C-alpha cells in the first residue's frame, strides 16, 4: 500500500530530421556536464567512420526494426533489415557482406542464439554479432557472451550504448 511520486524534469524538443554531429555533441554536453571536446574524445564519435558500413538488423518486430533504423540512420551506414533468423542466415549464405549484425533474441522459428550457432557453422563467418534484446536481467549479458555473441545491447536502445557498440565493433 505505498504510493510513490517522482518528478523528472524534461526538455521536450521536436526533431524533424536526424541530428547533426554538433547537435548530438551539444546535447550530450548538456546532459552529462562535459565539454564538447572531452566528450568527443571519450566516445570517439566519428560519423564519417560509419558511412557506407553495412549493418544487418534482425528482429521479428517491424516497429523495433524502424526504431533501430532511425537510430542508426544518422551514422549513414548501409542498412539491411530482416524479420527472422532464417532470413539472416540466408543472406550470409548468399555471400552478403556485413560489418556488424544486431540480432534479436526472441523470434519465432529460430531465436537469436540458435541463429548465431547456425551462422558460426558457416565457413569463414567472422562478422561481429551483437545480441539485441529486451532481456536486460542481471547476468544475461554474460550468458549471451558465453553463447558466442561479441557484445550485448538492450532495448530500448540508448544512444550512448549504440555509439559504444559501433565504436568497438566496426573497423
mmCIF file of C-alpha atoms in Angstrom:
data_model
loop_
_atom_site.group_PDB
_atom_site.id
_atom_site.type_symbol
_atom_site.label_atom_id
_atom_site.label_comp_id
_atom_site.label_asym_id
_atom_site.label_seq_id
_atom_site.Cartn_x
_atom_site.Cartn_y
_atom_site.Cartn_z
ATOM 1 C CA UNK A 1 0.000 0.000 0.000
ATOM 2 C CA UNK A 2 2.668 2.582 -0.848
ATOM 3 C CA UNK A 3 2.358 5.483 -3.204
ATOM 4 C CA UNK A 4 5.457 6.964 -4.805
ATOM 5 C CA UNK A 5 5.609 10.202 -6.710
ATOM 6 C CA UNK A 6 8.572 11.183 -8.821
ATOM 7 C CA UNK A 7 9.134 14.428 -10.693
ATOM 8 C CA UNK A 8 11.527 14.173 -13.594
ATOM 9 C CA UNK A 9 12.413 17.444 -15.291
ATOM 10 C CA UNK A 10 12.318 17.032 -19.038
ATOM 11 C CA UNK A 11 13.101 19.168 -22.010
ATOM 12 C CA UNK A 12 10.749 18.437 -24.864
ATOM 13 C CA UNK A 13 12.117 19.036 -28.308
ATOM 14 C CA UNK A 14 10.762 18.233 -31.707
ATOM 15 C CA UNK A 15 13.280 16.608 -34.010
ATOM 16 C CA UNK A 16 12.175 16.710 -37.625
ATOM 17 C CA UNK A 17 15.443 15.485 -39.113
ATOM 18 C CA UNK A 18 18.397 13.404 -37.899
ATOM 19 C CA UNK A 19 20.625 15.393 -35.574
ATOM 20 C CA UNK A 20 23.978 16.608 -36.796
ATOM 21 C CA UNK A 21 27.138 15.548 -35.023
ATOM 22 C CA UNK A 22 27.421 19.003 -33.432
ATOM 23 C CA UNK A 23 23.803 18.895 -32.184
ATOM 24 C CA UNK A 24 24.371 15.480 -30.610
ATOM 25 C CA UNK A 25 27.604 16.653 -29.011
ATOM 26 C CA UNK A 26 25.886 19.793 -27.650
ATOM 27 C CA UNK A 27 23.006 17.741 -26.268
ATOM 28 C CA UNK A 28 25.371 15.214 -24.726
ATOM 29 C CA UNK A 29 27.457 18.010 -23.226
ATOM 30 C CA UNK A 30 24.349 19.489 -21.625
ATOM 31 C CA UNK A 31 23.165 16.132 -20.333
ATOM 32 C CA UNK A 32 26.458 14.980 -18.904
ATOM 33 C CA UNK A 33 28.034 18.288 -17.988
ATOM 34 C CA UNK A 34 31.129 17.712 -20.103
ATOM 35 C CA UNK A 35 32.751 19.969 -22.606
ATOM 36 C CA UNK A 36 32.185 19.031 -26.241
ATOM 37 C CA UNK A 37 35.830 18.198 -26.945
ATOM 38 C CA UNK A 38 36.154 15.957 -23.892
ATOM 39 C CA UNK A 39 33.014 14.031 -24.791
ATOM 40 C CA UNK A 40 34.187 13.729 -28.388
ATOM 41 C CA UNK A 41 37.453 12.169 -27.185
ATOM 42 C CA UNK A 42 35.750 9.916 -24.617
ATOM 43 C CA UNK A 43 33.249 8.393 -27.033
ATOM 44 C CA UNK A 44 35.464 8.630 -30.132
ATOM 45 C CA UNK A 45 32.490 9.604 -32.267
ATOM 46 C CA UNK A 46 33.244 9.966 -35.958
ATOM 47 C CA UNK A 47 30.152 9.835 -38.131
ATOM 48 C CA UNK A 48 32.189 9.537 -41.316
ATOM 49 C CA UNK A 49 33.754 6.359 -39.962
ATOM 50 C CA UNK A 50 30.417 4.537 -40.319
ATOM 51 C CA UNK A 51 29.331 5.963 -43.664
ATOM 52 C CA UNK A 52 28.588 3.079 -46.003
ATOM 53 C CA UNK A 53 29.382 0.419 -43.404
ATOM 54 C CA UNK A 54 26.972 -2.470 -43.802
ATOM 55 C CA UNK A 55 24.815 -3.251 -40.786
ATOM 56 C CA UNK A 56 22.270 -6.072 -40.667
ATOM 57 C CA UNK A 57 19.459 -5.721 -38.129
ATOM 58 C CA UNK A 58 17.438 -8.865 -37.407
ATOM 59 C CA UNK A 59 14.193 -8.537 -35.438
ATOM 60 C CA UNK A 60 10.759 -10.061 -35.966
ATOM 61 C CA UNK A 61 9.039 -6.873 -34.771
ATOM 62 C CA UNK A 62 8.656 -4.293 -37.555
ATOM 63 C CA UNK A 63 8.442 -1.433 -35.059
ATOM 64 C CA UNK A 64 11.755 -2.474 -33.481
ATOM 65 C CA UNK A 65 13.320 -2.533 -36.953
ATOM 66 C CA UNK A 66 12.051 1.001 -37.619
ATOM 67 C CA UNK A 67 13.410 2.260 -34.297
ATOM 68 C CA UNK A 68 16.814 0.656 -34.895
ATOM 69 C CA UNK A 69 16.916 2.042 -38.438
ATOM 70 C CA UNK A 70 16.071 5.528 -37.233
ATOM 71 C CA UNK A 71 18.787 5.434 -34.568
ATOM 72 C CA UNK A 72 21.396 4.074 -36.961
ATOM 73 C CA UNK A 73 20.430 6.297 -39.898
ATOM 74 C CA UNK A 74 22.282 9.341 -38.529
ATOM 75 C CA UNK A 75 25.592 7.450 -38.835
ATOM 76 C CA UNK A 76 24.996 6.880 -42.577
ATOM 77 C CA UNK A 77 25.522 3.113 -42.748
ATOM 78 C CA UNK A 78 24.015 0.878 -45.390
ATOM 79 C CA UNK A 79 21.222 -0.880 -43.518
ATOM 80 C CA UNK A 80 19.621 -4.222 -44.223
ATOM 81 C CA UNK A 81 16.584 -5.105 -42.119
ATOM 82 C CA UNK A 82 15.202 -8.649 -41.904
ATOM 83 C CA UNK A 83 12.481 -10.196 -39.778
ATOM 84 C CA UNK A 84 13.869 -13.638 -38.985
ATOM 85 C CA UNK A 85 16.952 -15.613 -38.132
ATOM 86 C CA UNK A 86 16.341 -17.737 -41.218
ATOM 87 C CA UNK A 87 16.461 -14.631 -43.455
ATOM 88 C CA UNK A 88 19.684 -13.604 -41.724
ATOM 89 C CA UNK A 89 21.303 -16.974 -42.360
ATOM 90 C CA UNK A 90 20.159 -16.953 -45.988
ATOM 91 C CA UNK A 91 21.760 -13.542 -46.573
ATOM 92 C CA UNK A 92 25.075 -14.728 -45.141
ATOM 93 C CA UNK A 93 24.914 -17.959 -47.155
ATOM 94 C CA UNK A 94 24.323 -15.820 -50.274
ATOM 95 C CA UNK A 95 27.690 -14.150 -49.541
ATOM 96 C CA UNK A 96 26.192 -10.852 -48.430
ATOM 97 C CA UNK A 97 28.915 -8.979 -46.555
ATOM 98 C CA UNK A 98 28.211 -7.031 -43.360
ATOM 99 C CA UNK A 99 30.380 -5.129 -40.917
ATOM 100 C CA UNK A 100 28.005 -5.743 -37.994
ATOM 101 C CA UNK A 101 24.908 -7.778 -37.144
ATOM 102 C CA UNK A 102 22.391 -6.708 -34.486
ATOM 103 C CA UNK A 103 20.417 -9.858 -33.682
ATOM 104 C CA UNK A 104 17.233 -10.057 -31.603
ATOM 105 C CA UNK A 105 16.826 -12.980 -29.231
ATOM 106 C CA UNK A 106 13.072 -13.588 -29.087
ATOM 107 C CA UNK A 107 11.995 -14.591 -32.596
ATOM 108 C CA UNK A 108 9.688 -17.361 -33.767
ATOM 109 C CA UNK A 109 11.126 -20.389 -35.560
ATOM 110 C CA UNK A 110 14.773 -19.564 -34.808
ATOM 111 C CA UNK A 111 15.777 -17.402 -31.853
ATOM 112 C CA UNK A 112 18.898 -15.239 -31.747
ATOM 113 C CA UNK A 113 21.113 -17.793 -30.003
ATOM 114 C CA UNK A 114 20.147 -20.566 -32.435
ATOM 115 C CA UNK A 115 20.669 -18.201 -35.356
ATOM 116 C CA UNK A 116 24.161 -17.331 -34.136
ATOM 117 C CA UNK A 117 25.023 -21.002 -33.655
ATOM 118 C CA UNK A 118 23.958 -21.699 -37.262
ATOM 119 C CA UNK A 119 25.972 -18.726 -38.526
ATOM 120 C CA UNK A 120 29.074 -19.914 -36.681
ATOM 121 C CA UNK A 121 28.827 -23.243 -38.535
ATOM 122 C CA UNK A 122 29.350 -21.408 -41.834
ATOM 123 C CA UNK A 123 32.869 -21.340 -43.193
ATOM 124 C CA UNK A 124 34.714 -18.060 -42.597
ATOM 125 C CA UNK A 125 31.892 -16.453 -40.594
ATOM 126 C CA UNK A 126 33.531 -13.687 -38.558
ATOM 127 C CA UNK A 127 31.060 -10.808 -38.516
ATOM 128 C CA UNK A 128 30.740 -9.122 -35.114
ATOM 129 C CA UNK A 129 27.300 -10.156 -33.880
ATOM 130 C CA UNK A 130 25.583 -8.205 -31.133
ATOM 131 C CA UNK A 131 22.708 -9.535 -29.048
ATOM 132 C CA UNK A 132 19.847 -7.036 -29.287
ATOM 133 C CA UNK A 133 17.284 -7.855 -26.633
ATOM 134 C CA UNK A 134 14.765 -6.550 -24.145
ATOM 135 C CA UNK A 135 16.092 -9.246 -21.788
ATOM 136 C CA UNK A 136 18.069 -6.871 -19.575
ATOM 137 C CA UNK A 137 18.141 -9.077 -16.482
ATOM 138 C CA UNK A 138 21.356 -9.213 -14.482
ATOM 139 C CA UNK A 139 23.609 -11.989 -15.737
ATOM 140 C CA UNK A 140 22.063 -12.186 -19.213
ATOM 141 C CA UNK A 141 24.893 -10.247 -20.848
ATOM 142 C CA UNK A 142 27.413 -12.786 -19.593
ATOM 143 C CA UNK A 143 25.168 -15.633 -20.772
ATOM 144 C CA UNK A 144 24.962 -14.172 -24.290
ATOM 145 C CA UNK A 145 28.715 -13.594 -24.407
ATOM 146 C CA UNK A 146 29.248 -17.255 -23.449
ATOM 147 C CA UNK A 147 26.965 -18.255 -26.332
ATOM 148 C CA UNK A 148 29.375 -16.523 -28.714
ATOM 149 C CA UNK A 149 27.983 -13.027 -29.165
ATOM 150 C CA UNK A 150 30.580 -10.273 -29.410
ATOM 151 C CA UNK A 151 28.525 -7.886 -27.297
ATOM 152 C CA UNK A 152 25.105 -7.067 -25.939
ATOM 153 C CA UNK A 153 22.764 -4.104 -26.222
ATOM 154 C CA UNK A 154 19.406 -3.902 -24.522
ATOM 155 C CA UNK A 155 16.155 -2.462 -25.792
ATOM 156 C CA UNK A 156 15.185 0.279 -25.765
ATOM 157 C CA UNK A 157 18.479 1.187 -27.408
ATOM 158 C CA UNK A 158 20.276 4.059 -25.725
ATOM 159 C CA UNK A 159 22.354 6.283 -27.994
ATOM 160 C CA UNK A 160 25.452 6.065 -25.785
ATOM 161 C CA UNK A 161 25.322 2.264 -25.867
ATOM 162 C CA UNK A 162 24.831 2.301 -29.623
ATOM 163 C CA UNK A 163 27.847 4.581 -30.031
ATOM 164 C CA UNK A 164 29.868 2.233 -27.797
ATOM 165 C CA UNK A 165 28.872 -0.771 -29.915
ATOM 166 C CA UNK A 166 29.645 0.950 -33.212
ATOM 167 C CA UNK A 167 32.974 2.296 -31.982
ATOM 168 C CA UNK A 168 34.066 -1.020 -30.542
ATOM 169 C CA UNK A 169 32.986 -3.383 -33.311
ATOM 170 C CA UNK A 170 33.113 -1.562 -36.650
ATOM 171 C CA UNK A 171 36.609 -1.282 -38.044
#
